[in-house]
Amino acid sequence: MSAAAALLGYLCWNLVYAFWVSPLAAYYKLRRNGFGGPAPSFPLGNIKEMRTIAKLTAVSSSGGAGISHDIHSNVFPYFAQWQKSHGKVFVYWLGTEPFMYIANPEFLKEMSAGVMGKSWGKPRVFKQDREPMFGNGLVMVEGDDWVRHRHVITPAFTPSNLKAMSSLMVESTTRMLGEWDALISSGVPEIEVESHITATAGEIIAKTSFGVGYNESGRMVVEKLRAMQLTLFNSNRYVGVPYSKIMCPRKTLDAKKLGKEIDSLLLSIISTRKNNLNITTNNNKDLLGLLLQENHADGRLGKTLTTRELVDECKTFFFGGHETTALAISWTLMLLAKHPEWQDELRKEIKEVSKDKMVDFSMLSSLKKMGWVMNEVLRLYSPAPNVQRQAKEDIKVFDRTIPKGTNMWIDVVAMHHDRTLWGDDVYEFKPERFKADPLYGGCKHKMGFMPFGFGGRMCVGRNLTMMEYKIVLSLILTRFSFSLSPSYDHSPAIVLSLRPSHGVPLVLRPLV
């Protein structure tokens, strides 16, 4: 009986420690370092308040002429409200986990100064929650392992390797445009292009990452990753609350099941490619082929990736590679549909650069105006609406110290829509702001524009995204003009990424 009582007491103490003692200690430590914020109520922290604020906020605006690009108060209503009381740097709580909210670029600059990429990690709660989707891929891995992963992966994104992938992008996009032609010829009045773009981006990433057709394993991986995304988003309402996965057992099991199915598919692809590694084919120019070659070459240096790590990197490529690009193109089509003058500007530029030939890799760097448009789209509707970090060491910021282990939530949407950084036209679609300043668009602080993250952990695949964006958009613009359908409902929403929750229906008109 005494042993049972001791065990019960031990379990009770662990619960009390996890739910109240540990978070209270962290709360007062942060307060002593000068970081305030909305008052938490453990063990839920600020989750209940966040839900209440979100429910009271209208998340949809009317389509057509009433479209507003002032989206921060819709997609992150609680942060917009708390900023008014606590400024642009404060601490809020997801369950018992403190998160330092940051929308101040000068604070971010000071925080990042002199801190190596490997000194930043990912919040533990997000690593655990999203493990079935990303595992220990480059997005989540930390420390010396991050350095090793980065060393193996970076060479895959050299210009010569990217050039070899461009023809695959043209091939998949041309197929999609043929489908649009067929739909228009059959009398379909409008096309919901976001779903088509997403499917084509999935096809492109299947080919460029793994050398597999979209009607093979590629489609299955993309579909299961999409299902995983929805499952994780729907089940992460209590992220940060101890033992929260026990409260959502079905969704936890669904995520694990999907994770195992995805792993099995990717292991099969990797095994086949390993067996054919010494066979010289065009497929060896896809990301997996390049990764396997680099892995083989670095074996003597002890810098290889294990098969498990290769699977996790494949999942990261699949999700990040098609999601970010598809959303950037979808938001671009919406904005160009509202601004036909920019459709004309881009068509003129494409014609001048291509001399009426098919756009290829060598021409992409000359599409300057398209680069302005891309940056302006990523400013207004960044597919990656936030960046998360965890301090792996104490970090001095001005006269305050961020304690080791503190989670950070960097609000990209807030900084991209900050009037003090961008001026009174902050909510207007003005690609020309990037003409004189192609990198920062005239932003008053260089840390105020970060479509691909910042510092040493900036997105390694950003050049692949920019290449695919320009190729796909060029092909669309040379084949069609388009306008927004009256049925378009402007409802940006966060489902890990920033996406149009009701798609992007367009009225398309063939140009040839």
Tab-separated table of C-alpha atoms in Angstrom, residues 90-374:
chain	number	residue	atom	x	y	z
A	90	PHE	CA	6.169	40.446	-25.342
A	91	VAL	CA	5.717	36.953	-23.921
A	92	TYR	CA	2.602	34.854	-24.385
A	93	TRP	CA	1.985	31.241	-23.413
A	94	LEU	CA	0.890	28.175	-25.332
A	95	GLY	CA	-0.074	25.980	-22.424
A	96	THR	CA	2.943	25.857	-20.138
A	97	GLU	CA	5.374	26.921	-22.869
A	98	PRO	CA	6.441	30.594	-23.020
A	99	PHE	CA	6.828	32.185	-26.454
A	100	MET	CA	8.514	35.508	-26.993
A	101	TYR	CA	6.489	37.335	-29.636
A	102	ILE	CA	8.684	39.535	-31.848
A	103	ALA	CA	7.518	42.045	-34.466
A	104	ASN	CA	10.313	44.563	-33.877
A	105	PRO	CA	13.075	44.256	-36.518
A	106	GLU	CA	15.661	46.160	-34.463
A	107	PHE	CA	15.136	43.781	-31.526
A	108	LEU	CA	15.418	40.870	-33.964
A	109	LYS	CA	18.648	42.271	-35.411
A	110	GLU	CA	20.196	42.713	-31.977
A	111	MET	CA	18.997	39.268	-30.925
A	112	SER	CA	20.615	37.661	-33.990
A	113	ALA	CA	23.927	39.547	-33.887
A	114	GLY	CA	26.843	37.170	-33.426
A	115	VAL	CA	24.632	34.117	-32.883
A	116	MET	CA	25.597	31.220	-35.159
A	117	GLY	CA	22.949	29.301	-37.091
A	118	LYS	CA	23.592	26.156	-35.083
A	119	SER	CA	22.881	28.094	-31.867
A	120	TRP	CA	19.229	28.360	-32.865
A	121	GLY	CA	16.844	25.456	-32.504
A	122	LYS	CA	13.137	24.866	-32.965
A	123	PRO	CA	10.628	25.040	-30.101
A	124	ARG	CA	10.473	21.596	-28.513
A	125	VAL	CA	6.675	21.549	-28.561
A	126	PHE	CA	6.589	22.138	-32.326
A	127	LYS	CA	9.273	19.521	-32.937
A	128	GLN	CA	7.217	16.963	-31.044
A	129	ASP	CA	3.926	18.011	-32.616
A	130	ARG	CA	5.238	18.033	-36.199
A	131	GLU	CA	7.623	15.101	-35.939
A	132	PRO	CA	5.450	12.855	-38.176
A	133	MET	CA	5.655	15.478	-40.938
A	134	PHE	CA	9.267	16.702	-40.765
A	135	GLY	CA	11.121	14.272	-38.500
A	136	ASN	CA	14.674	15.527	-38.093
A	137	GLY	CA	14.917	17.183	-41.477
A	138	LEU	CA	16.778	20.445	-41.992
A	139	VAL	CA	13.803	22.505	-40.776
A	140	MET	CA	13.876	20.838	-37.349
A	141	VAL	CA	17.398	19.515	-36.786
A	142	GLU	CA	19.722	21.440	-34.447
A	143	GLY	CA	23.341	22.072	-33.484
A	144	ASP	CA	26.155	20.142	-35.166
A	145	ASP	CA	23.610	17.879	-36.865
A	146	TRP	CA	22.152	20.973	-38.549
A	147	VAL	CA	25.641	21.887	-39.808
A	148	ARG	CA	26.098	18.350	-41.176
A	149	HIS	CA	22.691	18.328	-42.915
A	150	ARG	CA	23.271	21.769	-44.388
A	151	HIS	CA	26.693	20.716	-45.693
A	152	VAL	CA	25.241	17.736	-47.563
A	153	ILE	CA	22.124	19.518	-48.879
A	154	THR	CA	23.432	22.923	-50.024
A	155	PRO	CA	25.369	21.674	-53.109
A	156	ALA	CA	22.117	20.314	-54.583
A	157	PHE	CA	20.942	23.906	-55.140
A	158	THR	CA	23.826	25.205	-57.261
A	159	PRO	CA	22.863	27.062	-60.492
A	160	SER	CA	24.036	24.186	-62.702
A	161	ASN	CA	21.885	21.709	-60.812
A	162	LEU	CA	18.875	24.030	-60.843
A	163	LYS	CA	19.249	24.529	-64.600
A	164	ALA	CA	18.921	20.776	-65.123
A	165	MET	CA	15.538	20.834	-63.346
A	166	SER	CA	14.012	23.705	-65.330
A	167	SER	CA	12.851	21.589	-68.295
A	168	LEU	CA	10.818	19.397	-65.922
A	169	MET	CA	9.040	22.503	-64.647
A	170	VAL	CA	8.201	23.602	-68.196
A	171	GLU	CA	6.884	20.126	-69.006
A	172	SER	CA	4.520	19.946	-66.021
A	173	THR	CA	3.280	23.517	-66.409
A	174	THR	CA	2.589	23.034	-70.119
A	175	ARG	CA	0.468	19.985	-69.278
A	176	MET	CA	-1.559	22.046	-66.768
A	177	LEU	CA	-2.139	24.836	-69.284
A	178	GLY	CA	-3.375	22.267	-71.776
A	179	GLU	CA	-5.962	21.189	-69.217
A	180	TRP	CA	-7.054	24.821	-68.824
A	181	ASP	CA	-7.448	25.142	-72.587
A	182	ALA	CA	-9.587	22.010	-72.647
A	183	LEU	CA	-11.809	23.268	-69.815
A	184	ILE	CA	-12.319	26.630	-71.529
A	185	SER	CA	-13.115	24.932	-74.847
A	186	SER	CA	-15.736	22.783	-73.113
A	187	GLY	CA	-17.512	25.905	-71.869
A	188	VAL	CA	-16.316	26.011	-68.250
A	189	PRO	CA	-16.795	29.703	-67.269
A	190	GLU	CA	-14.149	29.846	-64.543
A	191	ILE	CA	-11.318	27.740	-63.152
A	192	GLU	CA	-10.292	27.431	-59.511
A	193	VAL	CA	-6.584	27.761	-60.211
A	194	GLU	CA	-5.168	27.285	-56.710
A	195	SER	CA	-5.943	23.554	-56.703
A	196	HIS	CA	-4.447	23.174	-60.200
A	197	ILE	CA	-1.316	25.102	-59.216
A	198	THR	CA	-0.910	23.000	-56.061
A	199	ALA	CA	-1.243	19.743	-58.010
A	200	THR	CA	1.260	20.927	-60.621
A	201	ALA	CA	3.711	22.063	-57.941
A	202	GLY	CA	3.372	18.590	-56.419
A	203	GLU	CA	4.121	17.037	-59.796
A	204	ILE	CA	7.126	19.307	-60.241
A	205	ILE	CA	8.552	18.521	-56.816
A	206	ALA	CA	8.026	14.786	-57.409
A	207	LYS	CA	10.061	15.016	-60.615
A	208	THR	CA	12.721	17.471	-59.476
A	209	SER	CA	13.161	15.939	-56.026
A	210	PHE	CA	12.889	12.224	-56.714
A	211	GLY	CA	12.721	11.618	-60.450
A	212	VAL	CA	9.312	9.929	-60.113
A	213	GLY	CA	6.162	10.670	-62.078
A	214	TYR	CA	3.223	12.283	-60.344
A	215	ASN	CA	1.078	9.279	-61.232
A	216	GLU	CA	3.424	7.092	-59.232
A	217	SER	CA	4.643	7.390	-55.640
A	218	GLY	CA	4.917	11.174	-55.937
A	219	ARG	CA	1.169	11.780	-55.943
A	220	MET	CA	0.673	9.493	-52.946
A	221	VAL	CA	3.360	11.255	-50.915
A	222	VAL	CA	1.947	14.722	-51.696
A	223	GLU	CA	-1.623	13.658	-50.876
A	224	LYS	CA	-0.587	12.045	-47.597
A	225	LEU	CA	1.525	15.054	-46.593
A	226	ARG	CA	-1.467	17.291	-47.285
A	227	ALA	CA	-3.633	15.040	-45.106
A	228	MET	CA	-0.910	15.171	-42.451
A	229	GLN	CA	-0.893	18.982	-42.593
A	230	LEU	CA	-4.641	19.159	-41.975
A	231	THR	CA	-4.475	16.530	-39.222
A	232	LEU	CA	-1.681	18.306	-37.364
A	233	PHE	CA	-3.256	21.732	-37.702
A	234	ASN	CA	-6.612	20.483	-36.453
A	235	SER	CA	-5.034	18.676	-33.521
A	236	ASN	CA	-2.546	21.330	-32.387
A	237	ARG	CA	-5.070	23.548	-30.636
A	238	TYR	CA	-3.546	22.461	-27.317
A	239	VAL	CA	0.102	22.490	-28.338
A	240	GLY	CA	2.130	23.341	-25.247
A	241	VAL	CA	-0.295	21.801	-22.754
A	242	PRO	CA	1.369	18.818	-21.028
A	243	TYR	CA	-0.026	15.446	-22.132
A	244	SER	CA	-2.305	17.195	-24.660
A	245	LYS	CA	-1.873	14.382	-27.174
A	246	ILE	CA	-3.730	12.117	-24.776
A	247	MET	CA	-6.730	14.447	-25.126
A	248	CYS	CA	-6.752	13.940	-28.917
A	249	PRO	CA	-5.864	10.238	-29.260
A	250	ARG	CA	-7.546	9.705	-32.625
A	251	LYS	CA	-5.750	12.587	-34.312
A	252	THR	CA	-2.458	11.569	-32.705
A	253	LEU	CA	-2.859	8.031	-34.036
A	254	ASP	CA	-3.940	9.328	-37.464
A	255	ALA	CA	-0.788	11.458	-37.684
A	256	LYS	CA	1.429	8.529	-36.684
A	257	LYS	CA	-0.290	6.256	-39.210
A	258	LEU	CA	0.157	8.790	-42.009
A	259	GLY	CA	3.768	9.295	-40.948
A	260	LYS	CA	4.507	5.578	-41.242
A	261	GLU	CA	2.816	5.374	-44.652
A	262	ILE	CA	4.826	8.345	-45.941
A	263	ASP	CA	8.045	6.875	-44.541
A	264	SER	CA	7.337	3.566	-46.281
A	265	LEU	CA	6.793	5.275	-49.649
A	266	LEU	CA	9.945	7.353	-49.323
A	267	LEU	CA	12.048	4.399	-48.149
A	268	SER	CA	10.991	2.531	-51.273
A	269	ILE	CA	11.979	5.473	-53.500
A	270	ILE	CA	15.323	5.914	-51.716
A	271	SER	CA	16.115	2.197	-51.839
A	272	THR	CA	15.477	2.069	-55.584
A	273	ARG	CA	17.613	5.145	-56.204
A	274	LYS	CA	20.461	3.827	-54.048
A	275	ASN	CA	20.517	0.616	-56.068
A	276	ASN	CA	20.747	2.639	-59.290
A	277	LEU	CA	23.166	5.265	-57.992
A	278	ASN	CA	25.977	4.284	-60.344
A	279	ILE	CA	23.731	4.289	-63.413
A	280	THR	CA	24.180	7.517	-65.377
A	281	THR	CA	20.717	8.914	-66.140
A	282	ASN	CA	19.043	12.299	-66.176
A	283	ASN	CA	17.288	11.266	-62.982
A	284	ASN	CA	20.561	11.691	-61.111
A	285	LYS	CA	20.075	15.448	-61.537
A	286	ASP	CA	17.034	15.531	-59.269
A	287	LEU	CA	17.479	16.527	-55.625
A	288	LEU	CA	17.493	12.985	-54.257
A	289	GLY	CA	20.021	11.845	-56.850
A	290	LEU	CA	22.256	14.807	-56.040
A	291	LEU	CA	21.801	14.225	-52.325
A	292	LEU	CA	22.774	10.568	-52.641
A	293	GLN	CA	25.834	11.488	-54.703
A	294	GLU	CA	26.889	14.142	-52.190
A	295	ASN	CA	26.214	11.717	-49.351
A	296	HIS	CA	28.388	9.088	-51.047
A	297	ALA	CA	31.197	11.578	-51.703
A	298	ASP	CA	31.186	12.807	-48.106
A	299	GLY	CA	31.247	9.303	-46.629
A	300	ARG	CA	34.994	9.499	-46.113
A	301	LEU	CA	34.517	12.679	-44.059
A	302	GLY	CA	31.888	11.223	-41.752
A	303	LYS	CA	29.337	13.793	-42.920
A	304	THR	CA	26.801	11.450	-44.473
A	305	LEU	CA	23.087	11.321	-43.755
A	306	THR	CA	21.570	8.095	-42.488
A	307	THR	CA	18.660	6.510	-44.350
A	308	ARG	CA	16.338	7.814	-41.629
A	309	GLU	CA	17.697	11.331	-42.112
A	310	LEU	CA	17.313	11.039	-45.886
A	311	VAL	CA	13.638	10.145	-45.390
A	312	ASP	CA	13.152	13.203	-43.178
A	313	GLU	CA	14.868	15.467	-45.710
A	314	CYS	CA	12.650	14.039	-48.445
A	315	LYS	CA	9.545	14.920	-46.411
A	316	THR	CA	10.896	18.428	-45.883
A	317	PHE	CA	11.571	18.843	-49.621
A	318	PHE	CA	8.156	17.529	-50.550
A	319	PHE	CA	6.206	19.770	-48.204
A	320	GLY	CA	8.304	22.929	-48.379
A	321	GLY	CA	9.107	22.563	-52.057
A	322	HIS	CA	5.575	22.441	-53.365
A	323	GLU	CA	3.581	24.288	-50.679
A	324	THR	CA	5.544	27.556	-50.649
A	325	THR	CA	5.787	27.883	-54.426
A	326	ALA	CA	2.168	26.909	-55.091
A	327	LEU	CA	0.872	29.476	-52.621
A	328	ALA	CA	3.168	32.231	-53.896
A	329	ILE	CA	1.926	31.642	-57.460
A	330	SER	CA	-1.724	31.409	-56.365
A	331	TRP	CA	-1.574	34.708	-54.464
A	332	THR	CA	0.223	36.257	-57.450
A	333	LEU	CA	-2.557	35.242	-59.839
A	334	MET	CA	-5.135	36.762	-57.491
A	335	LEU	CA	-3.236	40.050	-57.324
A	336	LEU	CA	-2.510	40.198	-61.053
A	337	ALA	CA	-6.186	39.502	-61.737
A	338	LYS	CA	-6.965	42.633	-59.698
A	339	HIS	CA	-4.205	44.584	-61.444
A	340	PRO	CA	-4.311	43.791	-65.187
A	341	GLU	CA	-1.848	46.612	-65.855
A	342	TRP	CA	0.804	44.438	-64.195
A	343	GLN	CA	-0.182	41.478	-66.351
A	344	ASP	CA	0.594	43.705	-69.341
A	345	GLU	CA	3.888	44.884	-67.832
A	346	LEU	CA	5.054	41.319	-67.243
A	347	ARG	CA	3.989	40.094	-70.687
A	348	LYS	CA	5.937	42.942	-72.250
A	349	GLU	CA	9.019	42.036	-70.206
A	350	ILE	CA	8.717	38.336	-71.081
A	351	LYS	CA	8.470	39.206	-74.782
A	352	GLU	CA	11.524	41.489	-74.619
A	353	VAL	CA	13.606	38.905	-72.765
A	354	SER	CA	12.533	35.759	-74.628
A	355	LYS	CA	12.337	37.222	-78.157
A	356	ASP	CA	9.150	35.145	-78.622
A	357	LYS	CA	10.977	31.931	-77.682
A	358	MET	CA	10.111	29.591	-74.819
A	359	VAL	CA	11.361	31.005	-71.511
A	360	ASP	CA	14.333	29.011	-70.243
A	361	PHE	CA	16.715	29.061	-67.290
A	362	SER	CA	19.163	31.513	-68.894
A	363	MET	CA	16.450	34.180	-69.201
A	364	LEU	CA	15.111	34.111	-65.649
A	365	SER	CA	17.595	36.552	-64.118
A	366	SER	CA	16.557	39.150	-66.719
A	367	LEU	CA	12.915	39.093	-65.609
A	368	LYS	CA	13.448	41.993	-63.203
A	369	LYS	CA	9.845	43.194	-62.987
A	370	MET	CA	8.691	39.667	-62.265
A	371	GLY	CA	11.137	39.678	-59.369
A	372	TRP	CA	9.507	42.876	-58.068
A	373	VAL	CA	6.079	41.256	-58.317
A	374	MET	CA	7.249	38.131	-56.505
